[in-house]
Short mmCIF file of C-alpha atoms in Angstrom, two decimals:
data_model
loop_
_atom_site.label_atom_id
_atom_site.label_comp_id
_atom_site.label_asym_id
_atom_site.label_seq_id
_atom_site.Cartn_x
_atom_site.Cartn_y
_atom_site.Cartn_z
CA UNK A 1 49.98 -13.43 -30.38
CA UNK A 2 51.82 -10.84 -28.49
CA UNK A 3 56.03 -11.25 -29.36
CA UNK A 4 57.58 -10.57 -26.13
CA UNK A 5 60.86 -8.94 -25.66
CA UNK A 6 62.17 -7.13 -23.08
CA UNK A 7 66.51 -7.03 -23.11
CA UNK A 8 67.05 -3.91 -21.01
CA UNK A 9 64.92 -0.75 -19.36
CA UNK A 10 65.37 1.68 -21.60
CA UNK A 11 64.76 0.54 -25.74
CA UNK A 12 61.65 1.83 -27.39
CA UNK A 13 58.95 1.00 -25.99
CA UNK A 14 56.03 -0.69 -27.95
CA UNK A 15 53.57 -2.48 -25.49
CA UNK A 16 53.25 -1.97 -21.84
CA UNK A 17 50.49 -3.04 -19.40
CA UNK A 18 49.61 0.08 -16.67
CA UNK A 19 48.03 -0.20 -13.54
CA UNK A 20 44.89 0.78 -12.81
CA UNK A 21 43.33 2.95 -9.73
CA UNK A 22 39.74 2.60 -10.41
CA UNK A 23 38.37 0.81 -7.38
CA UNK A 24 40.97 0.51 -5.34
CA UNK A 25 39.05 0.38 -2.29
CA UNK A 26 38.84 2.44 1.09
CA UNK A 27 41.85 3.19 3.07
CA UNK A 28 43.73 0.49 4.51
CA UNK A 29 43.81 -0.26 8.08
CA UNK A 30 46.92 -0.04 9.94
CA UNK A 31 47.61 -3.46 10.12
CA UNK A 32 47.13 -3.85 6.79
CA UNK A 33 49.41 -2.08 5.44
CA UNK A 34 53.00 -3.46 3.28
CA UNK A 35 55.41 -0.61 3.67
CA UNK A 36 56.52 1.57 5.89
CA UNK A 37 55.09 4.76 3.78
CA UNK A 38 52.09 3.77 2.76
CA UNK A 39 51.61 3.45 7.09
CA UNK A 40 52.76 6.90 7.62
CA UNK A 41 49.66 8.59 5.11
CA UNK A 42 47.20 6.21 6.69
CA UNK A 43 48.19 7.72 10.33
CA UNK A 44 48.52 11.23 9.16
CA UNK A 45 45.22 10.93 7.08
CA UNK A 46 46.99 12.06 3.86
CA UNK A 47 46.15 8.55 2.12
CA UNK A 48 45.55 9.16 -1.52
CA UNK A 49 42.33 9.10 -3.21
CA UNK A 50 41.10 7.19 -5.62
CA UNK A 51 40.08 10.46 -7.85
CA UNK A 52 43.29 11.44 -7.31
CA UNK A 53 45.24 8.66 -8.45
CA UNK A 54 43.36 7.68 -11.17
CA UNK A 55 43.94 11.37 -12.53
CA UNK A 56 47.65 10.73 -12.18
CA UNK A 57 47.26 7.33 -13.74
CA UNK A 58 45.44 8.89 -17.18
CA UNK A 59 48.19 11.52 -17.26
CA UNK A 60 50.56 8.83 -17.47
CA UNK A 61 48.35 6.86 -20.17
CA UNK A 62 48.28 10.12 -22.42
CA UNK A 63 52.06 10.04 -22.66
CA UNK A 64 51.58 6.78 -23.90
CA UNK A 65 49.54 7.65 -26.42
CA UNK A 66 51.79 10.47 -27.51
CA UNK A 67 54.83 7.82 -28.25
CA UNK A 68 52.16 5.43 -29.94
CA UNK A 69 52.53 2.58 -27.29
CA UNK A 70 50.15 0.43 -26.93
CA UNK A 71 48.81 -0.02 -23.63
CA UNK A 72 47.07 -2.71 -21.86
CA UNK A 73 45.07 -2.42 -18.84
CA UNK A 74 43.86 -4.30 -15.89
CA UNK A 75 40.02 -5.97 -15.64
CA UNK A 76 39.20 -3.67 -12.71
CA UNK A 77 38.57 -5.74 -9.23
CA UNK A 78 36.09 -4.45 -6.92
CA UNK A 79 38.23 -2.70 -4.03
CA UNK A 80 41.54 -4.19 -4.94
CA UNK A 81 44.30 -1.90 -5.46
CA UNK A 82 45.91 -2.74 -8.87
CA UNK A 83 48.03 0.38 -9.58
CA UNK A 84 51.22 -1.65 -9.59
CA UNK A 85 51.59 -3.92 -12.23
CA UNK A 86 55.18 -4.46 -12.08
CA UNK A 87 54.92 -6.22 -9.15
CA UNK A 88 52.94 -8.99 -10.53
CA UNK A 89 54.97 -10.38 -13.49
CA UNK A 90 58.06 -8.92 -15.26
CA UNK A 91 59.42 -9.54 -18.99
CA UNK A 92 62.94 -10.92 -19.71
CA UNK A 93 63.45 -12.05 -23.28
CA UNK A 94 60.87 -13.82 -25.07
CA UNK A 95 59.37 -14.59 -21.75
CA UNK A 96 56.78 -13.34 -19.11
CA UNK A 97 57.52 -14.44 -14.99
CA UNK A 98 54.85 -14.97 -12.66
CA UNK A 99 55.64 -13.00 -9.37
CA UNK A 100 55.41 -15.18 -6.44
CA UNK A 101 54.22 -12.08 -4.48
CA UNK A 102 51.94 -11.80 -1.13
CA UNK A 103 49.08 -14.07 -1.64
CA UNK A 104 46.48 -11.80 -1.20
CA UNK A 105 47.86 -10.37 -4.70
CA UNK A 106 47.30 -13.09 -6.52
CA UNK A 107 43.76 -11.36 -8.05
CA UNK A 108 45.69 -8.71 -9.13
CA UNK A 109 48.09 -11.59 -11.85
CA UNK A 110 44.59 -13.12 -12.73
CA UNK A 111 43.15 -9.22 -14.12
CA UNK A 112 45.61 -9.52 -16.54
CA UNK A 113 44.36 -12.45 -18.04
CA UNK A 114 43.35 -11.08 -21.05
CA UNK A 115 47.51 -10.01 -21.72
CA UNK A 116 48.28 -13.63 -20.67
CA UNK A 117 45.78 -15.68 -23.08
CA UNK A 118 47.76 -13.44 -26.12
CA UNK A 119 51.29 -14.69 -24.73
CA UNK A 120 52.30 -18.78 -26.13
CA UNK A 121 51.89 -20.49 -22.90
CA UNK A 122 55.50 -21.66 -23.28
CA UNK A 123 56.42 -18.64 -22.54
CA UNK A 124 55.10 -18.07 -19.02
CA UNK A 125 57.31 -19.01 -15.88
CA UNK A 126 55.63 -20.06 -12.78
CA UNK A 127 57.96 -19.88 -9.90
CA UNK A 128 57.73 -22.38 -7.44
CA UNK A 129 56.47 -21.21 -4.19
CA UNK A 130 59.90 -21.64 -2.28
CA UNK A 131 60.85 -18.78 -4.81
CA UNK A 132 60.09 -15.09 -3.72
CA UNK A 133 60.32 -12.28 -6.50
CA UNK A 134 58.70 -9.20 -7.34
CA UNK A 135 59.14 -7.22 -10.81
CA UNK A 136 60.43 -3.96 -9.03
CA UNK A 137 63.37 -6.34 -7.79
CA UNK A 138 64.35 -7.51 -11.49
CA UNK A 139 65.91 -4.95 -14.38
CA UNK A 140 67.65 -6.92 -17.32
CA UNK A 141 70.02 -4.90 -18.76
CA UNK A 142 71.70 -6.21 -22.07
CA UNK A 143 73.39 -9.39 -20.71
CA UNK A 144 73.19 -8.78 -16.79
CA UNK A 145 70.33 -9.25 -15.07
CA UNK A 146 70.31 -6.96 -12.36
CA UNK A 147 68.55 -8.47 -8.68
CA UNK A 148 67.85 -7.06 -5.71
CA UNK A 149 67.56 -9.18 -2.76
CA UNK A 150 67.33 -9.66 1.23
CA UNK A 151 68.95 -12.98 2.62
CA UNK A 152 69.62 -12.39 5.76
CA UNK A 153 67.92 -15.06 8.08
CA UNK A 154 65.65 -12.14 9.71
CA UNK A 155 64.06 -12.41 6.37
CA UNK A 156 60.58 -13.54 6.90
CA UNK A 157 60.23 -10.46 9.84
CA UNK A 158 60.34 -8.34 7.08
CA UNK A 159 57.07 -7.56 4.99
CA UNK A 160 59.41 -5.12 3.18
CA UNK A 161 61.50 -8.17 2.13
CA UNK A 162 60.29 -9.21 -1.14
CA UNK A 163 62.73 -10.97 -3.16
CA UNK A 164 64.56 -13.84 -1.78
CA UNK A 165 67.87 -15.86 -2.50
CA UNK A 166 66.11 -18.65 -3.99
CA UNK A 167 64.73 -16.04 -6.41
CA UNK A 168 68.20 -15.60 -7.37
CA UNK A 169 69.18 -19.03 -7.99
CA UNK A 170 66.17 -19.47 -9.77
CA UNK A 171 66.34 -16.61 -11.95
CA UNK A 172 69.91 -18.13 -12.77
CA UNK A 173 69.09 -21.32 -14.05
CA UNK A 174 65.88 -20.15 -16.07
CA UNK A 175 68.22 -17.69 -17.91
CA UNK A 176 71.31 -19.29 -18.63
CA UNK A 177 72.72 -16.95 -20.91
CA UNK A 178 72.44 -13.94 -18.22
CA UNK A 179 74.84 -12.85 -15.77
CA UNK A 180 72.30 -12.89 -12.25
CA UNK A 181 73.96 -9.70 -10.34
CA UNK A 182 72.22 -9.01 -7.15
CA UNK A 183 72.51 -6.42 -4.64
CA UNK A 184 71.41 -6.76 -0.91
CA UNK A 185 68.69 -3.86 -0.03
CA UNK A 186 68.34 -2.35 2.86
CA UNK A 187 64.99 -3.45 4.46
CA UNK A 188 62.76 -1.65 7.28
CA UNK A 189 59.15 -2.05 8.33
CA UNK A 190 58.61 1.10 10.05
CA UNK A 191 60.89 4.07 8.32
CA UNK A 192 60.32 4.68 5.04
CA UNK A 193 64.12 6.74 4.21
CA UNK A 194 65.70 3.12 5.50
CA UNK A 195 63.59 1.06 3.37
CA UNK A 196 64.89 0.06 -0.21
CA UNK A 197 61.47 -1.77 -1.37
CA UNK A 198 62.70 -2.78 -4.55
CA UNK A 199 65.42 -2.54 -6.41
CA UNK A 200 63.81 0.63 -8.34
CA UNK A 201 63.41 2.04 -4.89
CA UNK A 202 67.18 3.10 -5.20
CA UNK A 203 68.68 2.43 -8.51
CA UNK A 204 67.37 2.62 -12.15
CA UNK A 205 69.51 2.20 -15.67
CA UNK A 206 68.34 5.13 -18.04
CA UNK A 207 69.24 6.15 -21.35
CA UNK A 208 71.99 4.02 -22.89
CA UNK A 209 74.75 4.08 -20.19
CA UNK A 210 73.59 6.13 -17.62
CA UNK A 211 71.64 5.62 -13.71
CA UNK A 212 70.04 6.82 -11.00
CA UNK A 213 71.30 5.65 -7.78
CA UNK A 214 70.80 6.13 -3.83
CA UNK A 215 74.11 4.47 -1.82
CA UNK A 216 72.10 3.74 1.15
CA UNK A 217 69.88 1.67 -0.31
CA UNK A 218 72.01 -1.14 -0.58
CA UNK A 219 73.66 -2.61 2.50
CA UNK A 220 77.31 -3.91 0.73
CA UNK A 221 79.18 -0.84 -0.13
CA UNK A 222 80.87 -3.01 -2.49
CA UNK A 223 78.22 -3.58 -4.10
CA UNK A 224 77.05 -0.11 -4.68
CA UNK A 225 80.57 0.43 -6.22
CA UNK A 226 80.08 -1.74 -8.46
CA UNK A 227 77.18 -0.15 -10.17
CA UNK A 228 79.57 2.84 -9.92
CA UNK A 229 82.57 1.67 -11.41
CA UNK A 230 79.81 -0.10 -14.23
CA UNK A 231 78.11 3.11 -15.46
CA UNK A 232 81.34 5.70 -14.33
CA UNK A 233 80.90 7.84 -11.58
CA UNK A 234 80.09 10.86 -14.18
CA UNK A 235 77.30 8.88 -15.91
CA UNK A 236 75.27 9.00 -12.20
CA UNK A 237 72.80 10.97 -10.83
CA UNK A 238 73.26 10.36 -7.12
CA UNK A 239 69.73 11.03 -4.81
CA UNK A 240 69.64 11.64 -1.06
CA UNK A 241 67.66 9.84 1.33
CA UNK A 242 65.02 12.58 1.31
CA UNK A 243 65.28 12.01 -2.68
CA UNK A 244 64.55 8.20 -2.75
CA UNK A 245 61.48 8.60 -0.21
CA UNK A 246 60.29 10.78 -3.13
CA UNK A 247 60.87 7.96 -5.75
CA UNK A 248 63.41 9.84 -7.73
CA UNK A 249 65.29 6.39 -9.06
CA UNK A 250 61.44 5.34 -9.87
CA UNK A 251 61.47 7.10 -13.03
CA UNK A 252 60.38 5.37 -16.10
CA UNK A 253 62.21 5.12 -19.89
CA UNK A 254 59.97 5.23 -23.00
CA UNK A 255 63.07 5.21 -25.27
CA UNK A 256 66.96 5.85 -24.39
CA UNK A 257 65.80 9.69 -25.53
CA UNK A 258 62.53 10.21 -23.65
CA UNK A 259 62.06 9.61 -19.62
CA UNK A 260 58.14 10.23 -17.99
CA UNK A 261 58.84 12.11 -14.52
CA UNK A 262 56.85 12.88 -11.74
CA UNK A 263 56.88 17.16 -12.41
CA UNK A 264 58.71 17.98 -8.88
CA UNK A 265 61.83 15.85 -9.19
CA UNK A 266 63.41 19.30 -9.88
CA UNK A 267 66.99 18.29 -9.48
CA UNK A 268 66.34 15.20 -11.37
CA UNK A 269 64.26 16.46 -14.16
CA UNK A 270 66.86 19.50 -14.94
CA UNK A 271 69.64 17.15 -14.74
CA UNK A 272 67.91 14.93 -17.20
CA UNK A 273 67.49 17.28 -19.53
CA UNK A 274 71.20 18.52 -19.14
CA UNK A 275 72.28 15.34 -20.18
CA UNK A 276 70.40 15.70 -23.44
CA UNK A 277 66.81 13.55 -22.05
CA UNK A 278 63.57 14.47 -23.35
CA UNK A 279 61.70 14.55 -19.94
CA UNK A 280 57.77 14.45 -20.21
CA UNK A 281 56.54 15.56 -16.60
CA UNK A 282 53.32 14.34 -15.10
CA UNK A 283 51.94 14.96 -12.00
CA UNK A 284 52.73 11.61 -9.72
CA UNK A 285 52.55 12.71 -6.05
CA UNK A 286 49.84 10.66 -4.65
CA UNK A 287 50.84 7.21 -6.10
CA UNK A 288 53.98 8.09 -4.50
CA UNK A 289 52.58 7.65 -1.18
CA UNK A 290 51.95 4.25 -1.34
CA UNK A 291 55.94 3.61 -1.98
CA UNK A 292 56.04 3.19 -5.17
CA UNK A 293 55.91 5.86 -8.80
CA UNK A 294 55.98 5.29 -12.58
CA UNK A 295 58.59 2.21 -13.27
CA UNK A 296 56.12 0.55 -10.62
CA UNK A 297 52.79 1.02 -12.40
CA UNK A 298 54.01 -0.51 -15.41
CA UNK A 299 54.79 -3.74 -16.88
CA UNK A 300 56.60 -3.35 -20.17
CA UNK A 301 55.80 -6.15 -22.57
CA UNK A 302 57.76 -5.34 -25.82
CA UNK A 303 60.52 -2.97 -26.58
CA UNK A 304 62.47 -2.58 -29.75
#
């Protein structure tokens, strides 16, 4: 039986599920794409490739491997594009949530069967369908758990809208115990540097006490303050809009030493290692089109 435990982003890392990019499919059509830059490739005709990807993807697997996690990964579905596990289900504690995520997804929860049957069936949480929530929304961090959110009534224009207030509420009485913090994104359909995804789209906890964060991401200045007066203005690395279109906040924490980067984050990357970060730098740039980098193709299962 697999021991969950997930109590914050950053603690060693021992099991993790990744993605996959094998068989993704053909390029979307127009209409069917769910954010704003995943649109922009398919009209420029700079989609990614599946070759391409799924290079990316076993660069990311050999770090892995390296730090002695053990990784999980998807049954592969004909044509489905299952390179973002987060979005599917997300650890906190002992226990594993069910994303309630865009239907059509639902495949994607069921190739990760083979995880699920290993996990006590007590400890999976099926939303109920009223309840919108996506992993990339949802970071526990020691006794907060940290939510972002759209509530505004324009809420069901917005395909880029992904975790709603009854996700909050929800996520309040399943975990008792937690402080629920969440933080309204800023949402748009059609321009990708005024689109805050997820949560990870603009903020990320790393190391112990430290964070990545992008102020117009969230739409409450108050609420971006907070996060600044909560790690110290010194502890953050602050990105530009230019920098979160890039996924710099979407970074992902092996350990509170070691952080896997995509190699051109530059700024980031030097910063990070300033600040005393083992950075291990893999080539991510064409996952990154589809709005979403390394904390998105992962679903950590067990940390220290």
């Amino acid at each position: 039986m697999l021991e969950l435990k997930i109590t914050n982003e950053t603690s060693t890392l021992k099991a993790v599920v990744l993605g996959t990019a094998e068989s993704c499919g053909p390029t979307p059509k127009v209409e069917e794409a769910y954010d704003p830059k995943s649109l922009e490739h398919i009209l420029a005709g700079t989609y990614p490739k599946e070759v391409d990807m799924t290079k990316e993807m076993d660069a990311f697997a050999k770090v892995f491997e390296k730090y002695n996690v053990k990784v999980y990964r998807p049954s592969v579905i004909v044509d489905c594009n299952q390179i973002f596990s987060r979005d599917i289900a997300f650890v906190i504690g002992d226990k594993l949530v069910h994303a309630n995520i865009l239907p059509d997804r639902e495949k994607e929860f069921q190739a990760i069967q083979h995880v699920i049957n290993e996990i006590r069936p007590e400890n999976i949480i099926y939303p109920p369908e009223e309840v919108h929530i996506e992993g990339g929304d949802v970071m526990p961090w020691g006794n907060y758990i940290f939510v972002g959110t759209y509530t505004a009534e324009d809420y069901p224009d917005y395909i880029t809208a992904r975790t709603n207030k009854e996700a909050v509420e929800f996520l309040k009485q399943q975990f008792p115990d937690k402080t629920v913090k969440s933080f309204e994104l800023r949402k748009s359909n059609t321009n990708a540097k005024e689109n805050a995804l997820h949560l990870d789209c603009c903020f990320q906890p790393i190391g112990n006490d430290k964070a990545i964060l992008h102020k117009n991401g969230f739409l409450e200045e108050e609420e971006y303050q907070w996060l600044v007066n909560y790690f110290g203005k010194e502890n953050i690395f602050e990105i530009s809009a230019d920098e979160m279109y890039q996924m710099f906040s979407n970074v992902f924490s092996i350990s509170p030493e070691v952080i896997v980067s995509e190699k051109n984050f530059t700024r980031l990357n030097n910063w990070l290692r300033e600040q005393g970060f083992i950075v291990e730098e893999i080539p991510y740039a064409e996952i990154a089109k589809q709005e979403g980098l390394l904390r998105c193709s992962t679903l950590p299962l067990i940390r220290e």
